[in-house]
Every structure is written in structure tokens, then in C-alpha cells.
CSV table of C-alpha atoms in Angstrom, one decimal:
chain,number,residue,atom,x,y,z
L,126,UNK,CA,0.0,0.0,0.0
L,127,UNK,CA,1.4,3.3,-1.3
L,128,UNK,CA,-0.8,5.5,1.2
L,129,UNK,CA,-1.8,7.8,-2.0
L,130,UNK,CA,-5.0,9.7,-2.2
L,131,UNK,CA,-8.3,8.5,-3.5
L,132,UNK,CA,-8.4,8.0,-6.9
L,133,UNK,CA,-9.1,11.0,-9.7
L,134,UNK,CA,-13.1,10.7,-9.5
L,135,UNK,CA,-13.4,10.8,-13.7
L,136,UNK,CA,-15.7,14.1,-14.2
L,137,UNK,CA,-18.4,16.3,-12.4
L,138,UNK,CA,-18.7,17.5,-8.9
L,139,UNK,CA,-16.6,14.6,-7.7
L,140,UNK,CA,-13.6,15.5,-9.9
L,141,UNK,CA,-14.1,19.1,-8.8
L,142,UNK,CA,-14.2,18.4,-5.0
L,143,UNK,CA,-11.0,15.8,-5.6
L,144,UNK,CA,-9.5,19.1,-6.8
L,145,UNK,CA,-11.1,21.3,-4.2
L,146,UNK,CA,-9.5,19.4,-1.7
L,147,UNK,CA,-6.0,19.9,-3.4
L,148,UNK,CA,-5.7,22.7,-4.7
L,149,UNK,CA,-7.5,24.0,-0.9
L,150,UNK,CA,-4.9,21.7,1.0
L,151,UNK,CA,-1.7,23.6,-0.8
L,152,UNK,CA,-3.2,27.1,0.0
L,153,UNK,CA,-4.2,25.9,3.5
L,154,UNK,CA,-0.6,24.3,4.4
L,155,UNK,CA,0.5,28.0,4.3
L,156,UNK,CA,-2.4,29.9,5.9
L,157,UNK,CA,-2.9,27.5,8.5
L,158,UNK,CA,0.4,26.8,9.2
L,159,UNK,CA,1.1,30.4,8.8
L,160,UNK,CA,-1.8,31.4,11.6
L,161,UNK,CA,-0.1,29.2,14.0
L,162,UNK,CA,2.9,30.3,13.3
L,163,UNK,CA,2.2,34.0,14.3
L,164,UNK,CA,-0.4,32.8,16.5
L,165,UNK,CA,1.5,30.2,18.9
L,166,UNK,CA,5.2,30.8,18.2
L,167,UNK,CA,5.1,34.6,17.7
L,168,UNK,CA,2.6,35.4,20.0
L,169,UNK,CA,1.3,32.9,22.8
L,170,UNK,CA,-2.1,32.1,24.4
L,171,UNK,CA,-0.8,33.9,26.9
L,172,UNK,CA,-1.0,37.3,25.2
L,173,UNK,CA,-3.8,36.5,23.5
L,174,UNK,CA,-7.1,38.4,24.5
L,175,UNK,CA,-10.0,40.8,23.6
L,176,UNK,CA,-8.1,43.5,22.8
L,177,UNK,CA,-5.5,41.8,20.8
L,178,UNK,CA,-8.2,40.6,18.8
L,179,UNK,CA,-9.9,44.1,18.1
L,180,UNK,CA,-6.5,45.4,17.4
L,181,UNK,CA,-6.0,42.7,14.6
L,182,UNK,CA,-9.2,43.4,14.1
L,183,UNK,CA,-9.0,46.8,13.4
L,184,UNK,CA,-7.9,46.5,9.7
L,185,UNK,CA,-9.4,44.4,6.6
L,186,UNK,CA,-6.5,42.9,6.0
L,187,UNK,CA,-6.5,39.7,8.9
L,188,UNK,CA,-10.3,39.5,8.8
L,189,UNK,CA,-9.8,38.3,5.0
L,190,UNK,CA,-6.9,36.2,5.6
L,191,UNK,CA,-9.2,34.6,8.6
L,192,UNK,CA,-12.3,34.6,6.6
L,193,UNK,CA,-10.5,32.7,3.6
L,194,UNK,CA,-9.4,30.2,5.6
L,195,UNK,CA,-12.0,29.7,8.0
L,196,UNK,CA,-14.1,28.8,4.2
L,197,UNK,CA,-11.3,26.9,3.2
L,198,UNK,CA,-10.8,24.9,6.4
L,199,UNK,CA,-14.2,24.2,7.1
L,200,UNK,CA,-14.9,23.2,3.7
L,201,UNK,CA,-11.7,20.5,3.1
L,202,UNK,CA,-12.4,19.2,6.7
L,203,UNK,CA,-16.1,18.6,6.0
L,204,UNK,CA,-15.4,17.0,2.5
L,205,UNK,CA,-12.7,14.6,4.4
L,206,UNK,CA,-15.6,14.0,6.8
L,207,UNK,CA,-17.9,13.0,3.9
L,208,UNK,CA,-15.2,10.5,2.8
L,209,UNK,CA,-15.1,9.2,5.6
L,210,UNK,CA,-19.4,8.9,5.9
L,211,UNK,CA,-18.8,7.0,2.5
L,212,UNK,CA,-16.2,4.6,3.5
L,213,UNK,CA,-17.4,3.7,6.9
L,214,UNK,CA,-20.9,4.5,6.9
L,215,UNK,CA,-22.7,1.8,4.6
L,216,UNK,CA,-26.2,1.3,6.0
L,217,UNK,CA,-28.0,3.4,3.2
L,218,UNK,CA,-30.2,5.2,6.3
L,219,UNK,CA,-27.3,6.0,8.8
L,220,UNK,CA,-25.7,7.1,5.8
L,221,UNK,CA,-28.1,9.9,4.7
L,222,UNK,CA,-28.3,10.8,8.2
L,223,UNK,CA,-25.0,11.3,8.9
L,224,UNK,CA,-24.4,13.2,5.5
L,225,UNK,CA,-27.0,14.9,6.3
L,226,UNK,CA,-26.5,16.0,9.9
L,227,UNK,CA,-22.7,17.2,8.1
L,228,UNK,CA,-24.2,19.6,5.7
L,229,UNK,CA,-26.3,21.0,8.1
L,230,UNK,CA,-23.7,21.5,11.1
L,231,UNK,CA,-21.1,22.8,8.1
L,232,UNK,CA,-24.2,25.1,7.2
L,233,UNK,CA,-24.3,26.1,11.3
L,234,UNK,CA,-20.6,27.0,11.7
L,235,UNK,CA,-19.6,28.3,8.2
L,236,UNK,CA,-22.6,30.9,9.2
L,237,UNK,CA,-21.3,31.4,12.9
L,238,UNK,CA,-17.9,31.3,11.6
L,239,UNK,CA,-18.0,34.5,9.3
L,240,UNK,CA,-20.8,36.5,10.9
L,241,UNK,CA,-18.4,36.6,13.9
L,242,UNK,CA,-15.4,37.6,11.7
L,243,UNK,CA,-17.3,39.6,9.6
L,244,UNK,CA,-19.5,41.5,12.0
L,245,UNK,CA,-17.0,42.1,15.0
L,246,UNK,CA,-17.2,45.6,16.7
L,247,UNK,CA,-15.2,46.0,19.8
L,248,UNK,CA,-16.0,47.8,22.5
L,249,UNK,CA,-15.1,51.1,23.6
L,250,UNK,CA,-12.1,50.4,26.3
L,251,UNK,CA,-14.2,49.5,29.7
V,665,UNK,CA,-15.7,-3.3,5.0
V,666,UNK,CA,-12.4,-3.5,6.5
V,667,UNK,CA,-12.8,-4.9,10.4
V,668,UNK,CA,-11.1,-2.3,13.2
V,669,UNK,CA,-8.7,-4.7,14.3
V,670,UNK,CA,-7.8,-5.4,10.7
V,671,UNK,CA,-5.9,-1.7,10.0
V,672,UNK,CA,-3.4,-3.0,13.0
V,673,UNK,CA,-2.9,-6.2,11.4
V,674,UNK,CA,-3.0,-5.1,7.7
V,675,UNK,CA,0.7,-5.7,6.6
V,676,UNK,CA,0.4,-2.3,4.5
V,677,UNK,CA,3.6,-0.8,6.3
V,678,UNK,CA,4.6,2.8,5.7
V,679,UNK,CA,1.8,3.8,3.4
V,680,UNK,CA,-0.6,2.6,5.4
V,681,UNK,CA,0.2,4.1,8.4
V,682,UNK,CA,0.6,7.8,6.8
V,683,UNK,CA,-2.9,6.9,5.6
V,684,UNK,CA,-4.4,6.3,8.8
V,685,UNK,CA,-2.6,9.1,10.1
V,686,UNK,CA,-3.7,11.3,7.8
V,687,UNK,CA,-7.4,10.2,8.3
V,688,UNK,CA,-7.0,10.3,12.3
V,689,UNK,CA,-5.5,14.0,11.8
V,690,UNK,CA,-7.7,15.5,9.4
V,691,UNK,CA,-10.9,14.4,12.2
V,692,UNK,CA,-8.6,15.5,14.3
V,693,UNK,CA,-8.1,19.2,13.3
V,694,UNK,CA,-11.6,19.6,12.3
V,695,UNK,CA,-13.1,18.5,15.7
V,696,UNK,CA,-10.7,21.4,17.1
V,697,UNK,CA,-11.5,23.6,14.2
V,698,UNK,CA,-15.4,23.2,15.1
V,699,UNK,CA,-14.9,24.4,18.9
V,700,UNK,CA,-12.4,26.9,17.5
V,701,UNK,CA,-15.5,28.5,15.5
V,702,UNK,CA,-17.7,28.7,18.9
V,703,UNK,CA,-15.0,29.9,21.4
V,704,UNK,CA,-14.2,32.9,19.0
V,705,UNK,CA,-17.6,33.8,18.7
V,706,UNK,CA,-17.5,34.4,22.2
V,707,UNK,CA,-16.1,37.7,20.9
V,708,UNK,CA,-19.0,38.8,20.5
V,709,UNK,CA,-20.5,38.8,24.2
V,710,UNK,CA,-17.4,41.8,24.8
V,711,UNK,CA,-14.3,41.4,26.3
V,712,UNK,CA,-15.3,39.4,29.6
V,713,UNK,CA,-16.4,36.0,28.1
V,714,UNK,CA,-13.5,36.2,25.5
V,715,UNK,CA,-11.1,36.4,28.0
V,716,UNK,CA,-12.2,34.0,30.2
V,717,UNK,CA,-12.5,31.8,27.1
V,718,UNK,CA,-8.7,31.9,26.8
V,719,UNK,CA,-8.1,31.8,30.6
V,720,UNK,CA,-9.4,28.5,29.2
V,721,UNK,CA,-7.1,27.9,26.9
V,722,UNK,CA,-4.3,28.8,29.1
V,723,UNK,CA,-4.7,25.6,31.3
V,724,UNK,CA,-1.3,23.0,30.9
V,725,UNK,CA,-3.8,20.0,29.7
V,726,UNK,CA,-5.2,23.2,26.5
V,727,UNK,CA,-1.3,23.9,26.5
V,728,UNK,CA,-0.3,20.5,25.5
V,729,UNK,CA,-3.0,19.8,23.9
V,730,UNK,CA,-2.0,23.4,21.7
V,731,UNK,CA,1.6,21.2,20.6
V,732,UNK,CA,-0.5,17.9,19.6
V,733,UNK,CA,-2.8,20.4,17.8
V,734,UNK,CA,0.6,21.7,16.1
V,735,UNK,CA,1.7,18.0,15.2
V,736,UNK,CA,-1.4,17.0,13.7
V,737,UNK,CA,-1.6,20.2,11.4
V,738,UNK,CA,1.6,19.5,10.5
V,739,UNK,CA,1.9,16.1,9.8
V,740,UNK,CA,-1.3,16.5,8.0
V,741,UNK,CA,0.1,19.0,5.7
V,742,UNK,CA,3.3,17.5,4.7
V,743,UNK,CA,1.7,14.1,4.4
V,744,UNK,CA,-1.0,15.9,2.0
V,745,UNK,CA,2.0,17.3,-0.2
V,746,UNK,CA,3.0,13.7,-0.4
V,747,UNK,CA,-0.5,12.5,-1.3
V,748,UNK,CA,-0.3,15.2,-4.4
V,749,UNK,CA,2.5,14.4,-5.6
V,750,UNK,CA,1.8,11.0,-5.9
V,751,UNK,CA,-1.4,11.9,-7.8
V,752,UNK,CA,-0.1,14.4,-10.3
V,753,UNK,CA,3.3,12.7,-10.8
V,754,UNK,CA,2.8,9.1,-10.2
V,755,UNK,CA,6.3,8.2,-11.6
V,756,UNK,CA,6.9,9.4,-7.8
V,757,UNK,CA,5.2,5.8,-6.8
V,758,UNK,CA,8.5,3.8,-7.7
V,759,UNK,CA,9.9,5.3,-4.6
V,760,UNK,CA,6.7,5.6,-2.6
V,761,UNK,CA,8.2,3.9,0.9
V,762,UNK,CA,11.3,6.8,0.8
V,763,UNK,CA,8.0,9.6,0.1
V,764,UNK,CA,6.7,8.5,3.1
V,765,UNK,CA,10.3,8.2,5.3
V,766,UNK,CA,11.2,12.0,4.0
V,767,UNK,CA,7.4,13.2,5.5
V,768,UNK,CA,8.6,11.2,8.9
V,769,UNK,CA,12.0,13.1,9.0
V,770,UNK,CA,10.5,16.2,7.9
V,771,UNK,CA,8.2,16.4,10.0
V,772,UNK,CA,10.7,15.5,13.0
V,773,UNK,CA,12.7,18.5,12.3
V,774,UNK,CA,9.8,21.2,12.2
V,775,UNK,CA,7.9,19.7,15.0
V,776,UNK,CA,11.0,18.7,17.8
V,777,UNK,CA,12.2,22.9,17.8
V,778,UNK,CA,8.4,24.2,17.5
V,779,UNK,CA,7.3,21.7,20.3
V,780,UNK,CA,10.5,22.6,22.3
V,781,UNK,CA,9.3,26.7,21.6
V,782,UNK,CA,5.6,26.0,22.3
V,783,UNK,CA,6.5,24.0,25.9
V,784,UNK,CA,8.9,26.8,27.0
V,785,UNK,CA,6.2,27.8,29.8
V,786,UNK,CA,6.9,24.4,31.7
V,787,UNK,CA,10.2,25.4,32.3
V,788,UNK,CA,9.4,28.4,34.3
């Protein structure tokens, strides 16, 4: 066993999420990898609070780096997710379900996800 | 369907175990990912939730758990340049063990110093 990917699906939305999850894995590998870099090497948990938040906050620039890879994320993690569903899940109604209960809960967070990034005001200092 | 116990006694060797990894990673990350979404959206409730959120987060088993959450990334990563190259140049499958050796050893080098980095709190 080589440990490769899964095979190139032939055409269609399959092909196209095959090279969603490519093409989405190379740009992730350096924003995610990037975000902890500044985020945990950098900077620490320790330092990390409201206002260091509203101060990154405070331009466009890292709310579009976090909103492209908060879509980006989410979206490869829940396509690896729905491999999964199809590999291990095989009983045609646990199946639906669980595919189902994914797109909704992608749906759920993908909202949460950018309203928060896209809608954050911060406070006038307390 | 391939039985649990089967993956551990699967004589698959190095690729199989970078593909299991790269399955147990990928839930891995996303689980995180998903509470990731909900504790910054505590952001939104002002400055008091969010910070107590990290205070959180700040805790030695969230600070370990910060380096595993490193390693996974990681590994995930380099094994997923691996799995692409494979797929777009598969002359790169002659050598496929050594693909999977190099992801090992780089891996080792990034994630000993940044672990060693991240843990530098323990030693104080």
C-alpha cells in the first residue's frame, strides 16, 4: 500500500471536490500553518485576549486572511468527513443521516464562523 | 468493509500508516476547528467572556494539547504534499516507501524545535 489519495473521480462535482480538496490543502498548508505560526510561536495564548483581537481586528487585512481560511478549512475538513461517511458509513439510512446532519452543522458553523469575523465591533475600552 | 482490528494487522507498512494518520489528523483538526469557530464567537458577548474563554485555553492540559494540535496540522500538511504528488506525478510511486520516510524526517525536524518553543512555559 502506497498510502496515496483516492483516486481521480473521472468528471463532475466529484472531480471538482478531488481538486477542491487539493488545490484548498496547498493554500491551506500555508495559511494555517502560517496562523499558528504568528499565532503560537510569535505570539502565545498567553498574550492572546479581547483586545488583541480588536487590534488585529481593526484592519481588513486579517479578517480576509481569517475569513479565507476559515471557508477553506471548514470546507476540506467537512469534504474529508464525507469520505469518511462513505467509506465507513454503509447502512443506506445511517448514511443519509449522517451526510446529512454534516451539511447542516457545516451550514451552522460556516454561518457562525463568518458572521463573527465579519460582523465584529469592539468595544469602547471599559 | 475492512474490520477495526484489521488496520493494525494489515501488513500495508509505511503507506498505510501515513494513511491512517492522515485520516486520524484531518478528524482530528476539524473536531478542534469546530470548537475553535464557537470559542471565537465568544467575541461577541465583549471582552469578559472572551477572556475567560482563553483563561481557558491557558490551562497545561489546553497547552499540551496546543503542541499535539501543532503536530497534527503539521503532519497533515506534509503528508497531504506527499499525497499530491503522488497523484499528479505518479512516476513518484517507484519510490513511494522513501516519500513516506522523507514526510517522517521532515516532519521531526519542524515539530521537535516548535514543540521545544511552544512547551517553554513548563520550564518556568
Amino acid at each position: 500500500m502506497n498510502g496515496a489519495g483516492r483516486a481521480r473521480p473521472e468528471s463532475g462535482l466529484e472531480l471538482y471536490a478531488w481538486l477542491f480538496m487539493r488545490i484548498s490543502g496547498v493554500v491551506l498548508l500555508f495559511m494555517a500553518l502560517g496562523h499558528l505560526a504568528i499565532m503560537h510561536l510569535l505570539n502565545n495564548i498567553e498574550v492572546i485576549n479581547y483586545n488583541f483581537v480588536a487590534q488585529r481586528y481593526a484592519t481588513p487585512f486579517w479578517r480576509t486572511y481569517d475569513l479565507v481560511m476559515l471557508w477553506l478549512a471548514l470546507l476540506h475538513g467537512l469534504n474529508g468527513a464525507r469520505t469518511l461517511v462513505e467509506d465507513y458509513v454503509s447502512a443506506q439510512g445511517w448514511r443519509a443521516f449522517s451526510l446529512a446532519s454534516l451539511y447542516v452543522l457545516g451550514f451552522f458553523f460556516l454561518a457562525l464562523g463568518s458572521l463573527v469575523i465579519l460582523t465584529f465591533q469592539p468595544v469602547t475600552a471599559p | 468493509m475492512v474490520k477495526p482490528h484489521e488496520y493494525l494487522t494489515y501488513k500495508g507498512r509505511a503507506g498505510q500508516w501515513a494513511w491512517l494518520l492522515h485520516r486520524v489528523t484531518g478528524v482530528g483538526v476539524l473536531l478542534f476547528l469546530l470548537v475553535h469557530i464557537v470559542d471565537t464567537a465568544f467575541i461577541g458577548w465583549g471582552p469578559a467572556l472572551y477572556n475567560k474563554a482563553m483563561a481557558v485555553y491557558r490551562m497545561p492540559i489546553f497547552r499540551v494539547g496546543e503542541v499535539l494540535l501543532a503536530g497534527c496540522v503539521l503532519f497533515h500538511a506534509l503528508n497531504g504534499v506527499r499525497i499530491i504528488l503522488i497523484d499528479f506525478w505518479p512516476e513518484t510511486t517507484a519510490a513511494h516507501r522513501k516519500w513516506v520516510y522523507a514526510v517522517g524526517v521532515l516532519f521531526a525536524v519542524i515539530f521537535i524545535p516548535t514543540a521545544i518553543v511552544m512547551l517553554e512555559w513548563v520550564a518556568r
